[in-house]
PDB file of C-alpha atoms in Angstrom:
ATOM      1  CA  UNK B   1      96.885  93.633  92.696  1.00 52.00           C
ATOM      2  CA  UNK B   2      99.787  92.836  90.034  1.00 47.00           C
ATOM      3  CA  UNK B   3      98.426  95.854  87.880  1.00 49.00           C
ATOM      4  CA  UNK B   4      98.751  98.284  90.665  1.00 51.00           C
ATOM      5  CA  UNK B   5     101.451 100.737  90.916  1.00 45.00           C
ATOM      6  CA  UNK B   6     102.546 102.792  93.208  1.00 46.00           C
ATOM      7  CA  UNK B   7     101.306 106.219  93.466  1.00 42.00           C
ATOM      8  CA  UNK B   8     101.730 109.461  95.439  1.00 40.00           C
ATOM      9  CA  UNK B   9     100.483 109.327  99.099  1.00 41.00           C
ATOM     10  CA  UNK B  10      96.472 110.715  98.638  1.00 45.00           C
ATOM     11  CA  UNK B  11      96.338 114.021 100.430  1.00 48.00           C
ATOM     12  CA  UNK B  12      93.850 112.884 103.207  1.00 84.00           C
ATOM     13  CA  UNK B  13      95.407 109.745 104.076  1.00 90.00           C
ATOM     14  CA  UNK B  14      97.832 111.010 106.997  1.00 91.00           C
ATOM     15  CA  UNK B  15     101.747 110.173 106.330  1.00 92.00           C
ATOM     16  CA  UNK B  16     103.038 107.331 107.505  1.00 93.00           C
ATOM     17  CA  UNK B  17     107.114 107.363 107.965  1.00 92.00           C
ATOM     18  CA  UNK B  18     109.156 104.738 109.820  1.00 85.00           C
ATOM     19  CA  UNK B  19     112.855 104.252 109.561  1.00 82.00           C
ATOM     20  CA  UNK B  20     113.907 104.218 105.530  1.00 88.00           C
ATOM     21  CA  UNK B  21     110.459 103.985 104.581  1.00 91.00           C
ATOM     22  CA  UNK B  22     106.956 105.833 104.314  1.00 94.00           C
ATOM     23  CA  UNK B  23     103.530 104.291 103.585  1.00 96.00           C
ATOM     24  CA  UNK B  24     103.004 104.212  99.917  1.00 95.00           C
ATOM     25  CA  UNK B  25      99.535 104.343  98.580  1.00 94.00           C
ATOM     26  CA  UNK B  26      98.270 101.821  95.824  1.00 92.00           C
ATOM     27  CA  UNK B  27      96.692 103.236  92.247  1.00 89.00           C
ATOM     28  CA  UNK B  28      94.575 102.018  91.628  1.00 89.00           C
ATOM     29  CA  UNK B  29      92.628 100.654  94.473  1.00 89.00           C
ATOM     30  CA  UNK B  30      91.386  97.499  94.438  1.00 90.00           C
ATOM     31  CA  UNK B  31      89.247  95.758  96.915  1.00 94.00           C
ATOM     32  CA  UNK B  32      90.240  92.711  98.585  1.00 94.00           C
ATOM     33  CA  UNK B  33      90.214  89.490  96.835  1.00 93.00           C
ATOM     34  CA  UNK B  34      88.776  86.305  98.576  1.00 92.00           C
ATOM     35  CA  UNK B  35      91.860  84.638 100.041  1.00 91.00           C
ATOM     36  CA  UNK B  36      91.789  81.601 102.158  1.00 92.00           C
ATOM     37  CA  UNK B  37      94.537  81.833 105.235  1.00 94.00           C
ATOM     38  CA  UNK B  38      95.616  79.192 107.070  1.00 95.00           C
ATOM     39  CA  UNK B  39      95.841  79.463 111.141  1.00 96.00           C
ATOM     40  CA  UNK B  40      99.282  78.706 112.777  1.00 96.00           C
ATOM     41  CA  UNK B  41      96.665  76.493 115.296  1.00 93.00           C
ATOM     42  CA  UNK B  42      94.805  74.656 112.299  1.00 93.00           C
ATOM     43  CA  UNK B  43      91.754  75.744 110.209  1.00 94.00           C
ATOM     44  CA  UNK B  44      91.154  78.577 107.858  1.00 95.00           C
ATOM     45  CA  UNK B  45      89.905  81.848 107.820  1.00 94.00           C
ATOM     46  CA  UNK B  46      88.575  83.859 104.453  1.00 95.00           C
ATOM     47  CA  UNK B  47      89.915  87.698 104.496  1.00 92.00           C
ATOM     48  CA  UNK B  48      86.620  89.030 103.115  1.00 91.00           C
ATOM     49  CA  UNK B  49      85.231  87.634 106.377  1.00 92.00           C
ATOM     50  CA  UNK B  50      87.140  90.402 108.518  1.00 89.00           C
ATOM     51  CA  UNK B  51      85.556  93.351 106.402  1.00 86.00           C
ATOM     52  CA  UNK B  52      84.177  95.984 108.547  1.00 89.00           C
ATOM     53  CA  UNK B  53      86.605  96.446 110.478  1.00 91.00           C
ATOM     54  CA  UNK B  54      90.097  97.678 109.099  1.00 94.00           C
ATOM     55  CA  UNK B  55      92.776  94.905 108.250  1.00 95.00           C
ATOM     56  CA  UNK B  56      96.366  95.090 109.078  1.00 97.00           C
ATOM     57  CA  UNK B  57      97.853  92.238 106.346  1.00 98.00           C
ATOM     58  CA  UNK B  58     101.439  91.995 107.794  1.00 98.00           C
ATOM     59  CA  UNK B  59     103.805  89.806 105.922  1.00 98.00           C
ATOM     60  CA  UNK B  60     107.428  88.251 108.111  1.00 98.00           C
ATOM     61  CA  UNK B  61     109.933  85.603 108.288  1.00 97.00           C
ATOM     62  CA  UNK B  62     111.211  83.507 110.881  1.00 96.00           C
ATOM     63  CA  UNK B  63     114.371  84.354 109.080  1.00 95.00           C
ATOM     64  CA  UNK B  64     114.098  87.805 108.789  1.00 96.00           C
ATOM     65  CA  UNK B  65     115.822  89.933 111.079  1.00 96.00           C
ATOM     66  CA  UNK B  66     113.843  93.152 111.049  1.00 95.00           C
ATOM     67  CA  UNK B  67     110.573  90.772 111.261  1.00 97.00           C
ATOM     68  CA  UNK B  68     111.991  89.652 115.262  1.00 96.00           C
ATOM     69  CA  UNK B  69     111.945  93.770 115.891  1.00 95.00           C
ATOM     70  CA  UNK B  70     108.197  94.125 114.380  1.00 96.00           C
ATOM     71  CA  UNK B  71     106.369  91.379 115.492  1.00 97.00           C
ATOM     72  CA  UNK B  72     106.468  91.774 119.200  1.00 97.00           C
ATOM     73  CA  UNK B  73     105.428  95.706 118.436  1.00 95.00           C
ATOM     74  CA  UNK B  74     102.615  94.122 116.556  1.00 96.00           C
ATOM     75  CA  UNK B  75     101.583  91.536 119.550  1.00 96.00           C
ATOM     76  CA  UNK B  76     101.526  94.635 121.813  1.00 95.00           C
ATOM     77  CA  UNK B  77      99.509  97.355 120.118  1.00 95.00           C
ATOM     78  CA  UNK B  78      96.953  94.104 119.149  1.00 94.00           C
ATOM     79  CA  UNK B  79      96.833  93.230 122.779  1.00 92.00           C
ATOM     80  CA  UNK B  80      96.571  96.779 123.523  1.00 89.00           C
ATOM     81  CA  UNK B  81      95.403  99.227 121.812  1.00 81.00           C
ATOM     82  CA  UNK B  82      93.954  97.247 118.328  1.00 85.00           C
ATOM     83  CA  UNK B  83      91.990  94.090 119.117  1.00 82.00           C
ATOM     84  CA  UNK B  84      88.501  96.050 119.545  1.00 85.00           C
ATOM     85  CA  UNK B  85      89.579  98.591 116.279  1.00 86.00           C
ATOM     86  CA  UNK B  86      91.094  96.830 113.735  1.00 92.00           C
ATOM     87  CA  UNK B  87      92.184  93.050 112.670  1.00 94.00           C
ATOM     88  CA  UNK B  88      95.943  92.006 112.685  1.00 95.00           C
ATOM     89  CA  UNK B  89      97.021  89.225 110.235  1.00 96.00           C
ATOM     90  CA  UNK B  90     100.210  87.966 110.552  1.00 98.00           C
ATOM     91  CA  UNK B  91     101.411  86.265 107.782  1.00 98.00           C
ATOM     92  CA  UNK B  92     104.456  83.663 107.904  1.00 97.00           C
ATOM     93  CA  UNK B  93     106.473  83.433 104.463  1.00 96.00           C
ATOM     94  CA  UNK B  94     108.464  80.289 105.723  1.00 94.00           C
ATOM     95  CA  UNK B  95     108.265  77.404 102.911  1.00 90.00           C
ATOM     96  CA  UNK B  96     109.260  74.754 105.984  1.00 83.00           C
ATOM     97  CA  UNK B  97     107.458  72.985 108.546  1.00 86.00           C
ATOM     98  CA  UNK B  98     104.953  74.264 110.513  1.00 92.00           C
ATOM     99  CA  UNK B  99     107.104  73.475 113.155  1.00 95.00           C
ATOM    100  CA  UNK B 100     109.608  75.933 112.443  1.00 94.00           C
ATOM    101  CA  UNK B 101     107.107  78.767 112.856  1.00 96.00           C
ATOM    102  CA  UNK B 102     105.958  77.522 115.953  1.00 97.00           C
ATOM    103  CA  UNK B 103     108.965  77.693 117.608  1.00 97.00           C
ATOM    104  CA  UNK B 104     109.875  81.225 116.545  1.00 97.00           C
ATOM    105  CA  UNK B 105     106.497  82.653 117.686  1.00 97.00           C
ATOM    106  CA  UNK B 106     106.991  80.819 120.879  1.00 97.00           C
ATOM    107  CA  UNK B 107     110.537  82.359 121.107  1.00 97.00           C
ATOM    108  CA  UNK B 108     108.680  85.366 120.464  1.00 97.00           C
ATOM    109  CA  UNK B 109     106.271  85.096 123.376  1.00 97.00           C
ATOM    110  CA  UNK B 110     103.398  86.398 120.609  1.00 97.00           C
ATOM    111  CA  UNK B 111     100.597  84.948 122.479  1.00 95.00           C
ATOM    112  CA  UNK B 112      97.804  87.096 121.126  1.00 95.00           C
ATOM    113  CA  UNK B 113      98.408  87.977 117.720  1.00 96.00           C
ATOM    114  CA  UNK B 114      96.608  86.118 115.039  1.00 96.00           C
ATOM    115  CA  UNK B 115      99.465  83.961 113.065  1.00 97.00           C
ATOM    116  CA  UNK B 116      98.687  82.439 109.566  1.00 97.00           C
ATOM    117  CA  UNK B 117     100.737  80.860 107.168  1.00 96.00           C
ATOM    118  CA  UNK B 118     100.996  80.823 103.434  1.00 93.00           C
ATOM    119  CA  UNK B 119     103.632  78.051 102.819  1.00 86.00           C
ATOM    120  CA  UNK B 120     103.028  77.603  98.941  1.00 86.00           C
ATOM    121  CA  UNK B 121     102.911  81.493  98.553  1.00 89.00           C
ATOM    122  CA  UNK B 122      98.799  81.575  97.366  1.00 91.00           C
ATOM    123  CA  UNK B 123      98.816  85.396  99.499  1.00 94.00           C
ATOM    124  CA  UNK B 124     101.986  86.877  98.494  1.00 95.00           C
ATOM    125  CA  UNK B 125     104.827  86.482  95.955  1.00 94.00           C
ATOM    126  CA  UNK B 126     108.156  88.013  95.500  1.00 92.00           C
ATOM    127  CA  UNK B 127     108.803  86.592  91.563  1.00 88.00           C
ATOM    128  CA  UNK B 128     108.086  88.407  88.632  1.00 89.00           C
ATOM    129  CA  UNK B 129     106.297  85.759  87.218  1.00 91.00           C
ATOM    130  CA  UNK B 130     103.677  85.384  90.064  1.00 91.00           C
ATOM    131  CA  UNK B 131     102.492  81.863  88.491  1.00 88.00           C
ATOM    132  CA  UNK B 132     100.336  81.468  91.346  1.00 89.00           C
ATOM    133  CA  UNK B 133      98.588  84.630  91.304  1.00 91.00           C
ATOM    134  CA  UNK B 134      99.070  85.979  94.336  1.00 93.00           C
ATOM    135  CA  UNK B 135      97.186  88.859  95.156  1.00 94.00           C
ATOM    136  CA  UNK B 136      99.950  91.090  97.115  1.00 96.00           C
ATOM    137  CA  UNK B 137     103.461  91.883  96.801  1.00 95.00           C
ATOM    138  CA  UNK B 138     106.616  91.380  99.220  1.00 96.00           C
ATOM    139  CA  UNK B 139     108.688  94.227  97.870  1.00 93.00           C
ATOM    140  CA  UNK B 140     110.265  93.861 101.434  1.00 93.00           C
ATOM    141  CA  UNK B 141     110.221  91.900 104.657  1.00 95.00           C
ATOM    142  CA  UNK B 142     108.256  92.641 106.305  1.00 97.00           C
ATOM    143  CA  UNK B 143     106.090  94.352 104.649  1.00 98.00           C
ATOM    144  CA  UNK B 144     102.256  95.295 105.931  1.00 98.00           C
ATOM    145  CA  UNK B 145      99.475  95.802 103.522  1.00 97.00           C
ATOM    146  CA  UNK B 146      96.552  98.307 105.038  1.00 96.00           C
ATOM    147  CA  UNK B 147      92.807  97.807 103.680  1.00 95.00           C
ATOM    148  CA  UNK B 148      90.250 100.551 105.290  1.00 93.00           C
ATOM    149  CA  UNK B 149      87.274  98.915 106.536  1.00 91.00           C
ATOM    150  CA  UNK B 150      85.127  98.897 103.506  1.00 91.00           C
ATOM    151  CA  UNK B 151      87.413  96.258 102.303  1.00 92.00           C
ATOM    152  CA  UNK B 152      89.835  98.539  99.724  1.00 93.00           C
ATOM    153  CA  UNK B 153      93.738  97.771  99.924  1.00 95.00           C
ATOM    154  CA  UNK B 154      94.978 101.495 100.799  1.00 95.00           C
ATOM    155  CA  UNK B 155      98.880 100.893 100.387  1.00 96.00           C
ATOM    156  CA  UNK B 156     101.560  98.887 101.906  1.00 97.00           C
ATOM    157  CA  UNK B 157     104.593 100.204 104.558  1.00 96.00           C
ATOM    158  CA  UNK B 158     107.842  98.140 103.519  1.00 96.00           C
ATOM    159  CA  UNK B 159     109.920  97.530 106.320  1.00 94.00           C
ATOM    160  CA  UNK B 160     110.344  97.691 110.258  1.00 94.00           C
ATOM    161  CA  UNK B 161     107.373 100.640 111.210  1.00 94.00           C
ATOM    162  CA  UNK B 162     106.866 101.876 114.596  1.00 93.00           C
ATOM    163  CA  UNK B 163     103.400 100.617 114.959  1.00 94.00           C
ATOM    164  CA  UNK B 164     103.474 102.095 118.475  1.00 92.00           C
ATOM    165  CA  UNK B 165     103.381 106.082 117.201  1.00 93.00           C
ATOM    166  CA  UNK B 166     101.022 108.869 116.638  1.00 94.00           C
ATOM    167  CA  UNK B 167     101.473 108.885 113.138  1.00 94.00           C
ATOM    168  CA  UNK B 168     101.002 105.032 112.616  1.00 93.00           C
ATOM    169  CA  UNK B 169      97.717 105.572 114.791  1.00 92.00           C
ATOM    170  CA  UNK B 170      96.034 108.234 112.736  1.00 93.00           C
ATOM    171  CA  UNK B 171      96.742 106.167 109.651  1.00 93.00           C
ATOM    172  CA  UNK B 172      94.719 103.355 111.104  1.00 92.00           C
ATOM    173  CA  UNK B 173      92.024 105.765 112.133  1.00 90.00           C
ATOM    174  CA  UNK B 174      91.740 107.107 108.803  1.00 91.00           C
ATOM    175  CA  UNK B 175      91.205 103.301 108.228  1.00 90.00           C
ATOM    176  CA  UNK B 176      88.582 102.946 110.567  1.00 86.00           C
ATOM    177  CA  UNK B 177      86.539 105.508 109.327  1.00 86.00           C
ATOM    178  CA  UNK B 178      86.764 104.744 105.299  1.00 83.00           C
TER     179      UNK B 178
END
């Protein structure tokens, strides 16, 4: 996903606006890439495995500010309104101990939402140089990546979102059904 650049919002893919920022669509689109994710709780899980279901790829910090706003909107619309609709990913960023994490999504309460972790940065990078190859970009944190159902990364939605609206809903409907 290096190559892609950003590219005016598609016409049928509803508008997505939260805060500063909108849901920006990716050009071109590229379909998911086999990545491994490691579980807060131990073991792995393989992101191609999820396919069929839309994926919400959200990307935080115990250390980011904006990420102790989103994450508890996250744990509610998952134990809500998401868990039978679409698969939540949240991805930690911290480079410390697993420990660390812990402790912030028990401060949290986030009981429900799937946690991962991608301490050596194999998911996501922020450099220019992207040594490791990581398939997805943190232009911000957080940052969520969306990928429709048939497995093709749609965009990304820098910063805090409201998760919770009408307008964040029809966006993940429109990733339901493509």
């Amino acid at each position: 996903m290096t190559d892609a650049v950003a590219a005016p919002q598609a016409q049928d893919i509803p508008t997505f606006k939260s805060g500063r920022y909108q849901f920006t669509t990716i050009w071109p689109q590229q379909p998911l890439p086999s990545i491994r994710l490691f579980r807060l709780e131990g073991g792995t899980i393989d992101l191609l495995s999820l396919r069929g279901k839309p994926i919400l790829l959200n990307f935080w910090a115990s250390w980011c500010a904006a990420c102790r706003t989103e994450l508890p909107v996250l744990e509610r619309q998952y134990r809500s309104a998401w868990r039978k609709n679409l698969h939540v990913a949240a991805v930690s960023e911290d480079r410390g101990a697993r420990e660390t994490v812990e402790r912030f999504v028990k401060t949290l309460q986030l009981r429900t939402l799937p946690i991962y972790l991608d301490p050596n940065r194999y998911v996501a990078h922020s450099d220019s140089a992207n040594e490791r190859n990581a398939p997805f970009t943190l232009y911000a944190m957080p940052i969520t990546y969306l990928i429709a159902s048939s497995g093709t990364i749609i965009g990304y939605m820098p910063g805090v979102a409201d998760w919770s609206s009408p307008a964040a809903d029809s966006l993940i409907e429109y990733l339901r059904n493509s």
